[in-house]
mmCIF file of C-alpha atoms in Angstrom:
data_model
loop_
_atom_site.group_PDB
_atom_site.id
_atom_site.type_symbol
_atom_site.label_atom_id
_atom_site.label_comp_id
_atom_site.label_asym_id
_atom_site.label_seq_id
_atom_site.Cartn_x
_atom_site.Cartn_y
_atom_site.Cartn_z
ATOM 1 C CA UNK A 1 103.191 101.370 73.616
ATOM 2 C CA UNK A 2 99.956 102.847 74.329
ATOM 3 C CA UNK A 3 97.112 100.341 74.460
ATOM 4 C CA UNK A 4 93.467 100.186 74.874
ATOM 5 C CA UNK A 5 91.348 97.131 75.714
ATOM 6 C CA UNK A 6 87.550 96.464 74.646
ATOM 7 C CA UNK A 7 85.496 93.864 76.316
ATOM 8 C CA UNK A 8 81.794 93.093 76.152
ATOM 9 C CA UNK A 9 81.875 91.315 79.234
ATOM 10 C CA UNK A 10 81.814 94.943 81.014
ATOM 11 C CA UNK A 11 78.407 95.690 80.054
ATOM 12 C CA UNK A 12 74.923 93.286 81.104
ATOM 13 C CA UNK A 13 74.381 90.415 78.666
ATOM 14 C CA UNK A 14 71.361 92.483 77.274
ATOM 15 C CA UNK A 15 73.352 95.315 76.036
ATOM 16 C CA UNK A 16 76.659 93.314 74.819
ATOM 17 C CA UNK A 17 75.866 93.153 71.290
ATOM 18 C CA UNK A 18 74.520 97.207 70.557
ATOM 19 C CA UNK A 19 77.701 98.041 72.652
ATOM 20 C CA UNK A 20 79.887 95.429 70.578
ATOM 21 C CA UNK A 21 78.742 97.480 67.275
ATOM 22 C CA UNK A 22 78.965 100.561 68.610
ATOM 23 C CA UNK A 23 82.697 99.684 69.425
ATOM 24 C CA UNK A 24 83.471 98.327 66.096
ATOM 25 C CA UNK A 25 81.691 101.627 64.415
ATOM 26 C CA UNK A 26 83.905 104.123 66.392
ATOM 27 C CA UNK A 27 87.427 102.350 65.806
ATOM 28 C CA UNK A 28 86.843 101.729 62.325
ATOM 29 C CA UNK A 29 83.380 102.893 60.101
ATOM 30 C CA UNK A 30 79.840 102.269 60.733
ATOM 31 C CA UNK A 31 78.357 99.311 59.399
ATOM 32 C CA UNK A 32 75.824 97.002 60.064
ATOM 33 C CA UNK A 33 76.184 93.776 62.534
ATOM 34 C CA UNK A 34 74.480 90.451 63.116
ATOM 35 C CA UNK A 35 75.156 87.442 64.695
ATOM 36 C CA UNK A 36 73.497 84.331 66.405
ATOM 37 C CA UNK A 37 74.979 84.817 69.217
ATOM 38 C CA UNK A 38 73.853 88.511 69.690
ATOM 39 C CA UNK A 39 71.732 87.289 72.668
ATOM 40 C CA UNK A 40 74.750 87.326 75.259
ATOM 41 C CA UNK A 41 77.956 88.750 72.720
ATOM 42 C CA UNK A 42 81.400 87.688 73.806
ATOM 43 C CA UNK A 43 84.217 89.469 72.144
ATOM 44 C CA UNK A 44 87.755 91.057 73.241
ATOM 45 C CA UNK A 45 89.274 93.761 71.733
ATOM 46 C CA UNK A 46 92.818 95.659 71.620
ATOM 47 C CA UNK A 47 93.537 98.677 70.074
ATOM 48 C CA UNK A 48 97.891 99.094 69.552
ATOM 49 C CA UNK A 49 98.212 102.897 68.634
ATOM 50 C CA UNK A 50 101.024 103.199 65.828
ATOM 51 C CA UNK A 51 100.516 106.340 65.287
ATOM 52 C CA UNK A 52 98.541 106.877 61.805
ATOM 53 C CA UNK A 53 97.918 103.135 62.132
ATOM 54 C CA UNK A 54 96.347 101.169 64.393
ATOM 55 C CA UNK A 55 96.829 97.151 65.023
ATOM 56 C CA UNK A 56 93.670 95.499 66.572
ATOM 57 C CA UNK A 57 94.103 91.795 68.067
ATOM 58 C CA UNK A 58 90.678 90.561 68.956
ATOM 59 C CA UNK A 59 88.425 87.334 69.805
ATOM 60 C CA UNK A 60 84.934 87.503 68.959
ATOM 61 C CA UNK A 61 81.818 85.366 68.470
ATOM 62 C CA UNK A 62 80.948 84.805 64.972
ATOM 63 C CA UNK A 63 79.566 88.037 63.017
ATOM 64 C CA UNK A 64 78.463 89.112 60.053
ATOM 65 C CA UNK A 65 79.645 92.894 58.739
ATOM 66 C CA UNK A 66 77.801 94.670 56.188
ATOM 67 C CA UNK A 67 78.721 98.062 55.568
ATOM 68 C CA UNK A 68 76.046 99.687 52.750
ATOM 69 C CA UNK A 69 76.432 103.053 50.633
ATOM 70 C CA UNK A 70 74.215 104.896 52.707
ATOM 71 C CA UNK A 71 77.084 104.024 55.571
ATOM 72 C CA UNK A 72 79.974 105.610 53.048
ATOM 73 C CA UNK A 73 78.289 108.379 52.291
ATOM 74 C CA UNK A 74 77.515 109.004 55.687
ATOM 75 C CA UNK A 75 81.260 108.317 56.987
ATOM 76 C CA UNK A 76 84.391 107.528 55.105
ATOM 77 C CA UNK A 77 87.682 107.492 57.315
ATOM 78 C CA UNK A 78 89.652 106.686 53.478
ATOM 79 C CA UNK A 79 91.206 103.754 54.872
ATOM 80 C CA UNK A 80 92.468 100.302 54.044
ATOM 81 C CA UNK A 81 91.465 97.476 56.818
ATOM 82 C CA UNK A 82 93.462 94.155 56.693
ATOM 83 C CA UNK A 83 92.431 91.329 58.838
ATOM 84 C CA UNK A 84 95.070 88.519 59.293
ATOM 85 C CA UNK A 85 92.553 85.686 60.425
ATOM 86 C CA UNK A 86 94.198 82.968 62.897
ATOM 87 C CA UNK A 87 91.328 81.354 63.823
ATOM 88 C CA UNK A 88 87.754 80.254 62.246
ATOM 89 C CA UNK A 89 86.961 81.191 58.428
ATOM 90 C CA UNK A 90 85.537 83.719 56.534
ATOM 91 C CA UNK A 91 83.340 84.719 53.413
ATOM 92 C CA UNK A 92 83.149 88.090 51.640
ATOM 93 C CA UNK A 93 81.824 90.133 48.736
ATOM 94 C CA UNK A 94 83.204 92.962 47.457
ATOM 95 C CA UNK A 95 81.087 94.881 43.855
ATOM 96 C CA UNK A 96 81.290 91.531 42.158
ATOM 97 C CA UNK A 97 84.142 89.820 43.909
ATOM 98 C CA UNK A 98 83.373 86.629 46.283
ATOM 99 C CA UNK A 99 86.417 85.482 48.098
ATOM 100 C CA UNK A 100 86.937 82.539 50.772
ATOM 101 C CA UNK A 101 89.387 82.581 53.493
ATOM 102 C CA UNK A 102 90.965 80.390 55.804
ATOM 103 C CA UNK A 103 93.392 80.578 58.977
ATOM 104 C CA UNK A 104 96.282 82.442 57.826
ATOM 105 C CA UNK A 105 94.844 84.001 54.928
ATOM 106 C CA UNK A 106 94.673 87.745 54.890
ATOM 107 C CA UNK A 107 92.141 89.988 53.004
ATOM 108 C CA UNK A 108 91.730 93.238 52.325
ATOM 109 C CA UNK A 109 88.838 95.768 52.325
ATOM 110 C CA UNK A 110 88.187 99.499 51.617
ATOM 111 C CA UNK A 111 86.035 102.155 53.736
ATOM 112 C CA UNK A 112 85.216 103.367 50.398
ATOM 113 C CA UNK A 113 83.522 100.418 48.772
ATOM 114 C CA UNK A 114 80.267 98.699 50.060
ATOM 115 C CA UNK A 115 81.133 95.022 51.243
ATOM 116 C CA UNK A 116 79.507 92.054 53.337
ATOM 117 C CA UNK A 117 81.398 90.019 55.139
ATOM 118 C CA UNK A 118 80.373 86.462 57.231
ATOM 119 C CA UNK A 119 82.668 84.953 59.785
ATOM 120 C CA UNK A 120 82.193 81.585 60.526
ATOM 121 C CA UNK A 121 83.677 79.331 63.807
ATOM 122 C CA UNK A 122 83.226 78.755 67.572
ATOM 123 C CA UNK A 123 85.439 81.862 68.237
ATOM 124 C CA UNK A 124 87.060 83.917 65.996
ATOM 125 C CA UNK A 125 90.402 85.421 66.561
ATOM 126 C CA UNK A 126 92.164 87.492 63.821
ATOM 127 C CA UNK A 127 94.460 90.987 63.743
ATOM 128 C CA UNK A 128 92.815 94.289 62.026
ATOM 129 C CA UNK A 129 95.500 96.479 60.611
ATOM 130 C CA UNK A 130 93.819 100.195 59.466
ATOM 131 C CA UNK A 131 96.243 102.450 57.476
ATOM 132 C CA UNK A 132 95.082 105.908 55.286
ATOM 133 C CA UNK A 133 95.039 105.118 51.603
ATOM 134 C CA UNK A 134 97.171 108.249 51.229
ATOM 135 C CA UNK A 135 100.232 106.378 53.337
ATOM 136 C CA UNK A 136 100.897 103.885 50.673
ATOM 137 C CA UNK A 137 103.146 104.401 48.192
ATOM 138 C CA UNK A 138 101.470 103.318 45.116
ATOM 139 C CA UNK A 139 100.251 104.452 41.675
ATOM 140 C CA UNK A 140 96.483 106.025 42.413
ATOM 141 C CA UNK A 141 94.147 103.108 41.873
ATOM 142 C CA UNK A 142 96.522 100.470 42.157
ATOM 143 C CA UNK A 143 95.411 99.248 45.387
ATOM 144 C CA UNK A 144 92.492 99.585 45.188
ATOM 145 C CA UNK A 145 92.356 95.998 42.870
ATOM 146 C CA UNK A 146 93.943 94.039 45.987
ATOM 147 C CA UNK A 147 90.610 94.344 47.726
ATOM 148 C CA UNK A 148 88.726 91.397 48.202
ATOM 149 C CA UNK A 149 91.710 89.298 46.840
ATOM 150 C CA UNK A 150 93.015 86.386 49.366
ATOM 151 C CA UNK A 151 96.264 86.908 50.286
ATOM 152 C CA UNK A 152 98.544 84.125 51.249
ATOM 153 C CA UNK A 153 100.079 84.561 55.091
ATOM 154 C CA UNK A 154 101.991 81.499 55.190
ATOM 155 C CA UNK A 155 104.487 82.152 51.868
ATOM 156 C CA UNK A 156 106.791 84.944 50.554
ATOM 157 C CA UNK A 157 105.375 89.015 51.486
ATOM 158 C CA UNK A 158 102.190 87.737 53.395
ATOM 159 C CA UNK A 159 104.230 85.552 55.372
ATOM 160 C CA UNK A 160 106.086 88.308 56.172
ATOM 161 C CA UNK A 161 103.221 90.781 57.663
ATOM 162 C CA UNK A 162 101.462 88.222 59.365
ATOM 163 C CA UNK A 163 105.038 87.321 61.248
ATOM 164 C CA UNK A 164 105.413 91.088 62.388
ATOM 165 C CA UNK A 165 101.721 91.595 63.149
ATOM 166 C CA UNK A 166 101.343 88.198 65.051
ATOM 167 C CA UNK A 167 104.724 89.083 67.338
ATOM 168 C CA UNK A 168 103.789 92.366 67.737
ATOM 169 C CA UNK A 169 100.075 91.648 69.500
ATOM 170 C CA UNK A 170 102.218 88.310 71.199
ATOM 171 C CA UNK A 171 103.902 90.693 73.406
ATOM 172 C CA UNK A 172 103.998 94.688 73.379
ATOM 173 C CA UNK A 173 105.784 94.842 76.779
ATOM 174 C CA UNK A 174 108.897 95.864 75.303
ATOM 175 C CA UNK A 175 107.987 98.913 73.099
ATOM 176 C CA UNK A 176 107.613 102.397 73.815
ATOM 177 C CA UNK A 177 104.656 104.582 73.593
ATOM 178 C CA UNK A 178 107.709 106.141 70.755
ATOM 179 C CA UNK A 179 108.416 103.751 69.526
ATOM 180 C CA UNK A 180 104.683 103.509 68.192
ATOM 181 C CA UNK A 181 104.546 105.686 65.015
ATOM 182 C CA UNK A 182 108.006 103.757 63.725
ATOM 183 C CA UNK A 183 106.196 100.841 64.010
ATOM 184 C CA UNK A 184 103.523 101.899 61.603
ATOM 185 C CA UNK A 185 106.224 102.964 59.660
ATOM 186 C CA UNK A 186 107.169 99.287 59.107
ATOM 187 C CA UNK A 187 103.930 97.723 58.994
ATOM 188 C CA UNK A 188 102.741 100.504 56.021
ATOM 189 C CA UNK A 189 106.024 99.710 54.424
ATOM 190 C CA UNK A 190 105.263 95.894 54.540
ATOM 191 C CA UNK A 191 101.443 96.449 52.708
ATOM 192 C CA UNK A 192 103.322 98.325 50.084
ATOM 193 C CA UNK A 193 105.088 95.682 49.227
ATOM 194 C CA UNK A 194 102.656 92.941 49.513
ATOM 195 C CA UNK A 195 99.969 95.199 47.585
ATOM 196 C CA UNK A 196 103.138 95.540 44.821
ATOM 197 C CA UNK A 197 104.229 91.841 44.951
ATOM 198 C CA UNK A 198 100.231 91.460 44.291
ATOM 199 C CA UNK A 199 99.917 93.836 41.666
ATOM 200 C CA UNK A 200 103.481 92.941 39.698
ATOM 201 C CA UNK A 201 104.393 96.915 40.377
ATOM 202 C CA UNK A 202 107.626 96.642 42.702
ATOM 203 C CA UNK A 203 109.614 98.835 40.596
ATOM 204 C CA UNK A 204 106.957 101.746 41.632
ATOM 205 C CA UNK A 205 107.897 101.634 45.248
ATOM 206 C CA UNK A 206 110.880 104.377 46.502
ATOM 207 C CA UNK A 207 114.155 103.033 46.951
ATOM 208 C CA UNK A 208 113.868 103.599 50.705
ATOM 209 C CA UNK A 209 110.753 101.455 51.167
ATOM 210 C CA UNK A 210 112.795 98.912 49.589
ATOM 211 C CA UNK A 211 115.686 99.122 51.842
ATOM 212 C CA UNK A 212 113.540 98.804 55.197
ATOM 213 C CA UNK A 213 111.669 95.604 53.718
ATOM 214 C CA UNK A 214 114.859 94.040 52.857
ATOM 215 C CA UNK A 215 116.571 95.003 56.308
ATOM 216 C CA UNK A 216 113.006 93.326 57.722
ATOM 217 C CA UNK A 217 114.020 90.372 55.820
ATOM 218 C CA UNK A 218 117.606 90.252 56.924
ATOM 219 C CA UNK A 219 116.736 90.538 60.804
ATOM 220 C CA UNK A 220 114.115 87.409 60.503
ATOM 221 C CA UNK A 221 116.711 85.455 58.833
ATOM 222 C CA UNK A 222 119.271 86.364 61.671
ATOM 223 C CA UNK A 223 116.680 85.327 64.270
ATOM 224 C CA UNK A 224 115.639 82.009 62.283
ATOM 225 C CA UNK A 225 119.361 81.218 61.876
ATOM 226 C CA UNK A 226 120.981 81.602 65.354
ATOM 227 C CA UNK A 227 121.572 78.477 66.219
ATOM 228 C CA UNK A 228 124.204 78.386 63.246
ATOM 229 C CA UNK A 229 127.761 79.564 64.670
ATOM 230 C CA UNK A 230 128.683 79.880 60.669
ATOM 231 C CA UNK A 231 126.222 82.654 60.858
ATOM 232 C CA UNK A 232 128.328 85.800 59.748
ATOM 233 C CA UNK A 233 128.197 89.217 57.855
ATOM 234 C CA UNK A 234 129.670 87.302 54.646
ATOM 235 C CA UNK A 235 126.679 84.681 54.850
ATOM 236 C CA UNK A 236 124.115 87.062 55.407
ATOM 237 C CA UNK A 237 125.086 89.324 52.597
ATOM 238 C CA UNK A 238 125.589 86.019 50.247
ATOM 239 C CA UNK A 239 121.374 84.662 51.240
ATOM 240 C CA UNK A 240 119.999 88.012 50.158
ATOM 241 C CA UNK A 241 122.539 88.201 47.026
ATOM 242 C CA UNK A 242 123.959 92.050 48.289
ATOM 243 C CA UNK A 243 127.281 92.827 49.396
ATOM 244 C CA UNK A 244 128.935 92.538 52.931
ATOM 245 C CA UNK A 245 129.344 96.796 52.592
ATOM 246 C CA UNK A 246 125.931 97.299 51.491
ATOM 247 C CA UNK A 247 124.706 94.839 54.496
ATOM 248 C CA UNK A 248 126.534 97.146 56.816
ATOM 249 C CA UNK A 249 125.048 100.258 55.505
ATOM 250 C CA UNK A 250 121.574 98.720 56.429
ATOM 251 C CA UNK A 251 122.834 97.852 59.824
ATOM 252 C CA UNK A 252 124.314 101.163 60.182
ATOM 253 C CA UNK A 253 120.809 103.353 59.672
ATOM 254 C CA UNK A 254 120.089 101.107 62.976
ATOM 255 C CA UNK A 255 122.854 102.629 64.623
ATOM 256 C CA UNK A 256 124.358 98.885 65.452
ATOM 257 C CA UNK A 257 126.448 96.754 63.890
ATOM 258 C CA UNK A 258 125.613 93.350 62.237
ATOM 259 C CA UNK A 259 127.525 91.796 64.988
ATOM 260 C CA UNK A 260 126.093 93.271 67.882
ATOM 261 C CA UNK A 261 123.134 92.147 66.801
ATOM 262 C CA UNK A 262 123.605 88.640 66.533
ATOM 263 C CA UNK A 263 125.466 88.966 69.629
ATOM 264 C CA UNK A 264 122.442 90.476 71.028
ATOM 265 C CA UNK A 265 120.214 88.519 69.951
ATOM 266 C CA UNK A 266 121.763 85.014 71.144
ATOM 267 C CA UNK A 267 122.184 86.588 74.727
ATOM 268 C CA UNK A 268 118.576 87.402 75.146
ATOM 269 C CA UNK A 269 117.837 84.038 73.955
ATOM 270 C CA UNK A 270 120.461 82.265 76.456
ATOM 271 C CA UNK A 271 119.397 84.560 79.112
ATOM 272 C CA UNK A 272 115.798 83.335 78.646
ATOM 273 C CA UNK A 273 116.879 79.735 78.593
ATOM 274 C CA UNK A 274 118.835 79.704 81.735
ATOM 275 C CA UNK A 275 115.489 81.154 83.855
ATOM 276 C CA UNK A 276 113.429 78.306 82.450
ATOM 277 C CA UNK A 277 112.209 75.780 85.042
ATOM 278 C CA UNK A 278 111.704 73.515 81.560
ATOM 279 C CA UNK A 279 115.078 73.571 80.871
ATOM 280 C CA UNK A 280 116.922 73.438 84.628
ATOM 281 C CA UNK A 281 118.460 70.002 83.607
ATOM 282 C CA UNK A 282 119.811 71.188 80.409
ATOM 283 C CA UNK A 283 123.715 71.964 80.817
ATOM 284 C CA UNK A 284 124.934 75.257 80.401
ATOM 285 C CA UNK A 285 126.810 74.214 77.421
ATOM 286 C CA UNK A 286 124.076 73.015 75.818
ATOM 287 C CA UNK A 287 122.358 76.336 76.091
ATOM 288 C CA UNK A 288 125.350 78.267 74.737
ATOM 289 C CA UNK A 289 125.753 75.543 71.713
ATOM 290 C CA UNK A 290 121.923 76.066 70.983
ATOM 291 C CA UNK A 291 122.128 79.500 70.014
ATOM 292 C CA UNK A 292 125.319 79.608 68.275
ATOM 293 C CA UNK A 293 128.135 79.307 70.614
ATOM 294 C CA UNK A 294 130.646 76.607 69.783
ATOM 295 C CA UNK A 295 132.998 77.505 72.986
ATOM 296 C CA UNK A 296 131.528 77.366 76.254
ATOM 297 C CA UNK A 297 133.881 79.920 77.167
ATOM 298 C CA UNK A 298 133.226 82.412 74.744
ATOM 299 C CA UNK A 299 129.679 82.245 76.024
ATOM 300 C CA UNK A 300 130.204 82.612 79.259
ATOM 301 C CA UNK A 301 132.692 85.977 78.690
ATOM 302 C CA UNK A 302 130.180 87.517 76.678
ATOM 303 C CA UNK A 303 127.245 86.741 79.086
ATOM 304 C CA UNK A 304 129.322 88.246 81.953
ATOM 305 C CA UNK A 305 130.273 90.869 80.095
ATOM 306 C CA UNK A 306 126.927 91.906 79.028
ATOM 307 C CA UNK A 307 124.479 90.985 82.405
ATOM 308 C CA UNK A 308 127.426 91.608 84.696
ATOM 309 C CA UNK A 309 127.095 87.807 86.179
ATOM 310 C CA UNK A 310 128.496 84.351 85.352
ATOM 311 C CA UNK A 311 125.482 82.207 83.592
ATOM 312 C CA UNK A 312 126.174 79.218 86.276
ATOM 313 C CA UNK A 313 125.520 82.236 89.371
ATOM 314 C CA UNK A 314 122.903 83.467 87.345
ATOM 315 C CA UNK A 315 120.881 80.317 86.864
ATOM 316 C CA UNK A 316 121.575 79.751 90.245
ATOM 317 C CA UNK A 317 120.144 82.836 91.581
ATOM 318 C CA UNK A 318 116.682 82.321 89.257
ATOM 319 C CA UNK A 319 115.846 79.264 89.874
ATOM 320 C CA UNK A 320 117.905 78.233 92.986
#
């Protein structure tokens, strides 16, 4: 995936803070910066290019962002910016709107609509998501009421996004530069639906947007539920209250099987297990039980079969 890092620490102490806003005005609008610590600004950025969206992870002193009608008339990208905020608090106004948030929360503002917002903590850390108004699938208007509202990230569609966005900036090692634009795919399928669920306007969203959330929904509960060797096609389909054909008709836009997934999903996590020096007491057995496998056996055919190596060799050869 193609990445770009931002760090204030590149430029002289002196010049940390006018480079800092400059940075922020460039990647998303211009607007207007202060802090207290503006003297000697510390603040990491990363940019994850998803095509027509971009993801940005960053840790930053605290700051406050004011962006003014002057600014909007001057520049307006016609964008949505959501901010997933893991660490510290915040404070906003939006028009007439005054919201709090706290870890976990997300919130919501628009390019188009003056708004002020203080950030408050030793270090910040939270995850910017920018996506083009004219990428979500909603009635004209609609979204526009979610800004400034506070938007739950530890329950139901909020939980949701702020899983995908936090694993995504966790690790982008395994993605590529392609693979980018389908990403934003999801993630602008995922604010659809949490601006709907917000709004009470589901039924507006197309059938396909739909389909990708719930497959989204399926694949968390398949990696939440590995451990359980009970976990099968029929038990999936029965959770999410659809049928075991229309479960493989997800899996089959994915060009795998149910199956195979699971199956490839409990071998990566066995395979990770048996090259952890945390774990080189644990028996073999105990790994394959962990993530689903009743029969040591059966685990260790499938591992072989799959890595080309006995687990016991493999451990072996890893960690000696």
């Amino acid at each position: 995936m193609n990445e770009t890092v931002f760090r204030s620490d590149t430029v002289p102490a002196a010049e940390r803070f006018d480079y800092w806003q400059e940075r922020l005005g460039q990647t998303h609008a211009p607007m207007h910066l202060s802090s207290e610590h503006a003297h000697d600004y510390r603040a990491v950025q990363r940019i994850l290019d998803l095509g027509a969206v971009s993801v940005w992870p960053a840790t930053y002193h605290p700051l406050v962002f004011r962006r003014t009608a002057k600014q909007i008339r001057q520049s307006d990208p016609e964008v949505f910016h959501l901010s997933l905020v893991l660490n510290g608090c915040a404070t906003a106004a939006w028009k007439k709107r005054n919201t709090q948030y706290r870890p976990y929360d997300l919130h919501c503002n628009d390019s188009s609509v003056p708004y002020e917002i203080h950030t408050h903590g030793e270090m910040i850390r939270s995850i910017g998501l920018e996506i083009p108004k004219a990428l979500l699938p909603l009635p004209r208007g609609a979204a526009d009421r979610v800004v400034g509202a506070r938007l739950p990230g530890r329950t139901g569609m909020g939980l949701l996004l702020a899983q995908f966005l936090t694993r995504l900036a966790d690790d982008t090692s395994s993605y590529l530069p392609s693979d980018g634009p389908r990403l934003g795919t999801v993630v602008t399928d995922l604010v659809a639906v949490l601006f709907a669920h917000t709004l009470e306007t589901a039924d507006d969203l197309p059938p396909e947007t739909h389909q990708r959330i719930l497959l989204l929904r399926i694949q968390d509960f398949i990696r939440q539920n590995l451990h359980d060797a009970q976990l099968t096609p029929a038990g999936i389909a029965a959770a999410h209250h659809i049928s075991v054909r229309y479960l493989h008709r997800l899996f089959c836009g994915e060009g795998t099987t149910v199956a195979a997934r699971i199956r490839r999903l409990r071998l990566e996590a066995a395979h990770h297990d048996l090259t952890d020096p945390a774990l080189r007491s644990t028996p073999i057995h105990a790994i394959a039980h962990r993530w689903g496998y009743s029969r040591a056996s059966e685990f260790s055919r499938a591992f072989r079969a799959a890595y080309g190596i006995a687990p016991k060799d493999y451990r072996q050869r890893h960690l000696g």
